[in-house]
CSV table of C-alpha atoms and ligand atoms in Angstrom, one decimal:
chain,number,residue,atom,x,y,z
J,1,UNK,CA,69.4,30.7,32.4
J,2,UNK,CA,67.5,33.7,33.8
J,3,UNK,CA,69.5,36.2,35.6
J,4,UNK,CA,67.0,37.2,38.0
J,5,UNK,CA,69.5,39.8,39.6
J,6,UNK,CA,69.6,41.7,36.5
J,7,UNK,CA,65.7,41.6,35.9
J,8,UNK,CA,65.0,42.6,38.9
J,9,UNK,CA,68.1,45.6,39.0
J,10,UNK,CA,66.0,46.8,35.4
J,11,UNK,CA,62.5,46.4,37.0
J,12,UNK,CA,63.4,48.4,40.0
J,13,UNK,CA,65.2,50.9,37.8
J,14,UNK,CA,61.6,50.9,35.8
J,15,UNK,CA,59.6,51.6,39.2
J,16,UNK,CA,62.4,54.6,40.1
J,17,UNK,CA,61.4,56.2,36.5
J,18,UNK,CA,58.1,56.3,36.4
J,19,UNK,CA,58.3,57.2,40.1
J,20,UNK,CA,60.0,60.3,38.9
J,21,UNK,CA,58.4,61.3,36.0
J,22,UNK,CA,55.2,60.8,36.9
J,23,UNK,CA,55.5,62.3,40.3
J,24,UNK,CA,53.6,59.3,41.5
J,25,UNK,CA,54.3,57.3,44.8
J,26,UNK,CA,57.6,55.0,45.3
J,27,UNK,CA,56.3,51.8,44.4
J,28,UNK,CA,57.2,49.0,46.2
J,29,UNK,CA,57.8,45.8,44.6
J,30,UNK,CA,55.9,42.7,45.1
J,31,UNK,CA,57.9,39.7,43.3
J,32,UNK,CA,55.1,37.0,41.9
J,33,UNK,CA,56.6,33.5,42.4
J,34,UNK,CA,54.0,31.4,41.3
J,35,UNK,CA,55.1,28.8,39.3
J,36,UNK,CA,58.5,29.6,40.5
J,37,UNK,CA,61.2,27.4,42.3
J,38,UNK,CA,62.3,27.8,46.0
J,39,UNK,CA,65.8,28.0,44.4
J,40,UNK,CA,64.1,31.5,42.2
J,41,UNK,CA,63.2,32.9,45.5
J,42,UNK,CA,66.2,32.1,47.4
J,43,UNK,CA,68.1,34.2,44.5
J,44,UNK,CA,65.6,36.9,43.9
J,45,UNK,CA,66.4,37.0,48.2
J,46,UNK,CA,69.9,37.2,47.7
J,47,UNK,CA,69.3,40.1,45.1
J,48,UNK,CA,67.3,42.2,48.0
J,49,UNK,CA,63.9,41.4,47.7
J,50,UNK,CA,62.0,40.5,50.7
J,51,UNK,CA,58.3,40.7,49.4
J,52,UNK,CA,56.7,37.6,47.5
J,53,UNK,CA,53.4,36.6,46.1
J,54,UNK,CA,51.6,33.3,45.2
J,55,UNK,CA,48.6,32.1,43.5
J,56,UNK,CA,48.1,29.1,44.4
J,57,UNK,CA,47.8,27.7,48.3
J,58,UNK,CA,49.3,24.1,48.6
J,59,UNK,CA,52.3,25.6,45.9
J,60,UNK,CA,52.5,28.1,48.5
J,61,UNK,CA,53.0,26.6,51.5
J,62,UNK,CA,55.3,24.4,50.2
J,63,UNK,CA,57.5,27.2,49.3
J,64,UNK,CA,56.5,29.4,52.7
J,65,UNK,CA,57.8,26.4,55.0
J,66,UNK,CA,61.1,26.1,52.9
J,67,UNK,CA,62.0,29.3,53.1
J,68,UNK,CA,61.4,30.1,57.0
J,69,UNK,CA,65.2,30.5,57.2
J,70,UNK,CA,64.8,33.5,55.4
J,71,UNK,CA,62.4,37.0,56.8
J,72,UNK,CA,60.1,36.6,53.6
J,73,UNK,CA,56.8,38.4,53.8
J,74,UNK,CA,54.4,36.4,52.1
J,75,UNK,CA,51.3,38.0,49.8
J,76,UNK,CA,48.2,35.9,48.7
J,77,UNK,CA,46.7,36.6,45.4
J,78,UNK,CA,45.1,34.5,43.8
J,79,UNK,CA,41.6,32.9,44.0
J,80,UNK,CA,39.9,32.1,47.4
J,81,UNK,CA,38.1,28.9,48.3
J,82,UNK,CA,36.2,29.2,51.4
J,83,UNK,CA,38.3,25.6,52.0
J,84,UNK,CA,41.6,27.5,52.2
J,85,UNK,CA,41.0,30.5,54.3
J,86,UNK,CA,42.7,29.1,57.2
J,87,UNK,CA,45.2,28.2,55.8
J,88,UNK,CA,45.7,31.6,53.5
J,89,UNK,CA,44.8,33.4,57.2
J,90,UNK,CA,47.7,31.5,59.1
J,91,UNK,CA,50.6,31.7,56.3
J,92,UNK,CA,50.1,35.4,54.9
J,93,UNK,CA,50.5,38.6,55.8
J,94,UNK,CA,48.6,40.2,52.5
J,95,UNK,CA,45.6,38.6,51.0
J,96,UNK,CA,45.1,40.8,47.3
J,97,UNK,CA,41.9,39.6,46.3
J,98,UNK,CA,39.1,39.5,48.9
J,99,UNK,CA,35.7,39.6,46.3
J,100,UNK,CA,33.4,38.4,48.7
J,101,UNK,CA,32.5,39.7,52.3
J,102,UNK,CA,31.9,35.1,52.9
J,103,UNK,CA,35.8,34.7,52.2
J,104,UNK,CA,36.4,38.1,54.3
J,105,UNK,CA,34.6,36.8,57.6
J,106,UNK,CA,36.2,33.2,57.4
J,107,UNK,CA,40.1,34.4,57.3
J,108,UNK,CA,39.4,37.2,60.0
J,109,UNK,CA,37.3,34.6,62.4
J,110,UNK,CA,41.1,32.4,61.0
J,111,UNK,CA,43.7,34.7,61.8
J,112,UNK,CA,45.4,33.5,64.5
J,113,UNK,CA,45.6,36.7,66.8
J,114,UNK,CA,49.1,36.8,67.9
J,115,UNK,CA,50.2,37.5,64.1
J,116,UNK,CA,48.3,40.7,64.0
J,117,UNK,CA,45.3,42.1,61.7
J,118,UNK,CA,45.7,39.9,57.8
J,119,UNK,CA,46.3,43.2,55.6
J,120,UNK,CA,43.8,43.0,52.8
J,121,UNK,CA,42.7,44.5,49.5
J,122,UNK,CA,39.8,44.1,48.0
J,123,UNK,CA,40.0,42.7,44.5
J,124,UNK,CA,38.1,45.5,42.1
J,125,UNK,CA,36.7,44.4,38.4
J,126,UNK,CA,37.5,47.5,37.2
J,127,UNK,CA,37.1,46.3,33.4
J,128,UNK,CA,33.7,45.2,33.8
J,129,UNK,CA,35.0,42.1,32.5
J,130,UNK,CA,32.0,39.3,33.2
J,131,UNK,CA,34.9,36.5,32.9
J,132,UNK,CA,37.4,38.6,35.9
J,133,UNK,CA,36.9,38.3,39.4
J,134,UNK,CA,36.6,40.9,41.4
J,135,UNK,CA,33.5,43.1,42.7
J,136,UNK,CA,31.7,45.7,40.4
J,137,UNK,CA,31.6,49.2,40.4
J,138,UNK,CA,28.2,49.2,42.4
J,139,UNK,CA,29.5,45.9,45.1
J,140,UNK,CA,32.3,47.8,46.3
J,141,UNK,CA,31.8,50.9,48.5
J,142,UNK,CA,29.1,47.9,50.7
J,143,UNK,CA,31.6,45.4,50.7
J,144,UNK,CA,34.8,47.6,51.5
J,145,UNK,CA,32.7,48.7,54.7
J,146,UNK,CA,32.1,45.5,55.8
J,147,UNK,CA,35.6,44.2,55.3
J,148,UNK,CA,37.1,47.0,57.4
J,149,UNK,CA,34.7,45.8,60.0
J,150,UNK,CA,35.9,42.6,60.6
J,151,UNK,CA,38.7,42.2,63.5
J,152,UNK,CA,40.9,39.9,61.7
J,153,UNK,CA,41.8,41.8,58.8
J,154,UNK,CA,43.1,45.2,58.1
J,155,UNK,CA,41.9,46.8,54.7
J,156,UNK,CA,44.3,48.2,53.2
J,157,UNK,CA,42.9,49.6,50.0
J,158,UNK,CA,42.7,47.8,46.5
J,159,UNK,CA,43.9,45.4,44.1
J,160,UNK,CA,43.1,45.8,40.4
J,161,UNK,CA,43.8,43.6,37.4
J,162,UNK,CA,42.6,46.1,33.7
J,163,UNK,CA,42.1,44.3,30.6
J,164,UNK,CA,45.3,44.2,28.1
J,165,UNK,CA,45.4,47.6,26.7
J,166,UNK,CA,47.3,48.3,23.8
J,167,UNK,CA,49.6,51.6,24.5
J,168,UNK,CA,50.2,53.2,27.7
J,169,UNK,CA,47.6,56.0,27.4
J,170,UNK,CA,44.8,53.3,27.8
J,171,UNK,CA,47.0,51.3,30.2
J,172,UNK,CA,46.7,54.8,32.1
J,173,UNK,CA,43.0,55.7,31.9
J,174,UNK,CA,42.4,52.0,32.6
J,175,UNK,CA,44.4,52.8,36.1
J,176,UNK,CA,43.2,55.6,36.5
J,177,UNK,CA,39.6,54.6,37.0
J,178,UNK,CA,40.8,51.9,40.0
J,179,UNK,CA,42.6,55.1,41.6
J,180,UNK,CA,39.5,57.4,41.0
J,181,UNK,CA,37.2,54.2,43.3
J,182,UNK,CA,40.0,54.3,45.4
J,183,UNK,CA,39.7,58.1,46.2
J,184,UNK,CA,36.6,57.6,46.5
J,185,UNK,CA,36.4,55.3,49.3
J,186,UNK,CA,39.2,57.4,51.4
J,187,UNK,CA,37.2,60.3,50.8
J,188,UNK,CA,34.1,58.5,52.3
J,189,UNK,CA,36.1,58.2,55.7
J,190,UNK,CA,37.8,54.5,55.3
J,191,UNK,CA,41.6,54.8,56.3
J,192,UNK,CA,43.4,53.2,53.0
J,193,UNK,CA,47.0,53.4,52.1
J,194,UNK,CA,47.7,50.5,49.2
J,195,UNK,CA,46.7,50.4,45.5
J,196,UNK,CA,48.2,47.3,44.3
J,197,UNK,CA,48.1,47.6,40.5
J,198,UNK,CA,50.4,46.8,37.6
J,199,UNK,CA,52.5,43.6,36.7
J,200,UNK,CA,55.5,42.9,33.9
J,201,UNK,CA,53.9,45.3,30.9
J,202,UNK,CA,51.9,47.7,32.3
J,203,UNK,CA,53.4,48.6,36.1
J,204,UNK,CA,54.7,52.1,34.4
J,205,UNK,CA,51.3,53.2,33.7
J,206,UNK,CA,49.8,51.9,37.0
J,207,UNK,CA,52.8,53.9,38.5
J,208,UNK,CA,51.7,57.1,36.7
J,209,UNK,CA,48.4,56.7,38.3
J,210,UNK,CA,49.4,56.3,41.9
J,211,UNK,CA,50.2,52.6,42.0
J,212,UNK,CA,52.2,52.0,45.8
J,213,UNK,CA,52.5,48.1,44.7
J,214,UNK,CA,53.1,46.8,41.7
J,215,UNK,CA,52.9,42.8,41.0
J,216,UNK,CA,55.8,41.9,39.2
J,217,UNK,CA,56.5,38.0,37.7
J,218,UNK,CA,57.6,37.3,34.3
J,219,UNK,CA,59.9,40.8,34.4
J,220,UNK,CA,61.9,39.4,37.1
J,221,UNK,CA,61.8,35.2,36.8
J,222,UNK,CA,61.1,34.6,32.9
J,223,UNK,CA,57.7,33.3,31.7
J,224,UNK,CA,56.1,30.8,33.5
J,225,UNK,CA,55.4,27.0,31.7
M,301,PLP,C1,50.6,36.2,37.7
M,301,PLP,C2,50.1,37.5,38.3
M,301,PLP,C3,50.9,38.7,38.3
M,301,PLP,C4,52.2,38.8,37.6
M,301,PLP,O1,52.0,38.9,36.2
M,301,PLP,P1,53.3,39.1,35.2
M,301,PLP,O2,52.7,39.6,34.0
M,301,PLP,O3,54.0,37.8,35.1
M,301,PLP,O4,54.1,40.2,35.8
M,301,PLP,C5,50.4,39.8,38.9
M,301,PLP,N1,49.2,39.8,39.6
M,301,PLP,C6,48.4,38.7,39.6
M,301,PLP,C7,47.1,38.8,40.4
M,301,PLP,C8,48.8,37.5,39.0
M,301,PLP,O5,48.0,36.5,39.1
């Protein structure tokens, strides 16, 4: 059996160190789920986290309507079908991987307007990686114009997913690029506030290089099947 209030005492404890070592920002937490039971996220609740995110829409909602009992704020970060934007717009407050400005317009013109601007990031192939999704190095300053734009969403700044690296200095350098983009864009004028980077092995390194969410599964609920 997992004790998920001791993995997630340890990961916090993680996010605290790095925090203070590395002078970077307090991190908040964002417990992945996917794959998880309702009974996982009722005790990762009970434990004090309040933040979840899924993958996978129909899973999702499943899971969002059985927990309305509880004040859960729900993240979206997985792969967008234009088929599932209202959906995603209507059940969400976060959306982490907007890589196309299509996807962008449908969940704004979906949002339904008493539940306030969707936060959004925009999802950032920072690797280069031709199998990753994501926008390129040369898509993104366009795209995160026109996403800030819409009326619907809020951009909020990006999300990031490096390649595996093998120690923590390339863990860093691969961060480090994502928070260099993001600069970037504030320094251009566009009000952002989130870099949502780092999962289970690598969210001390994302931490170090200014990571304010990091997305946290297997460390907290065991692998997934
Ligand atoms: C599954 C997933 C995570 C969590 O990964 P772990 O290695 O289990 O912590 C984080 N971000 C995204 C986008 C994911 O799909």
């Amino acid at each position: 059996m997992i004790d998920i209030e001791a993995n997630l005492r340890a990961v916090r404890e993680r996010i605290l160190t790095a925090g203070k070592v590395y002078a970077g920002n307090p991190a908040s937490l964002l417990a992945v789920s996917k794959g998880m039971s309702e009974s996982a996220i009722r005790r990762a609740f009970s434990a004090g986290q309040f933040e979840f995110a899924e993958s996978y829409v129909q899973d999702a909602i499943v899971k969002i309507n059985a927990t309305q009992d509880l004040p859960l704020v729900w993240h979206f970060i997985g792969p967008i079908q234009s088929n599932k934007t209202s959906a995603i717009a209507e059940n969400f407050a976060w959306v982490h991987s907007i890589d196309r400005l299509k996807i962008a317009a449908r969940l704004s013109a979906a949002r339904p307007p008493l539940l306030g601007p969707l936060n959004v990031c925009i999802q950032f192939n920072s690797s280069g990686e031709a199998s990753k999704s994501g926008v390129t190095h040369e898509q993104l300053g366009g795209l995160a114009r026109d996403v800030a734009a819409l009326p619907g969403l809020k951009l909020r700044g990006l999300m990031a997913i490096p390649a595996p690296a093998k120690n923590f200095d390339e863990q860093r350098r691969a961060f480090r690029i994502v928070r260099e983009h993001f600069d970037a864009l504030r320094s251009a004028g566009l009000q952002l506030d989130t870099l949502s980077m780092g999962m289970s092995d690598d969210l001390d390194a994302a931490i170090a290089e200014g990571a304010t969410i990091v997305r946290v599964g297997t460390a907290i609920f065991g692998p997934r099947n």
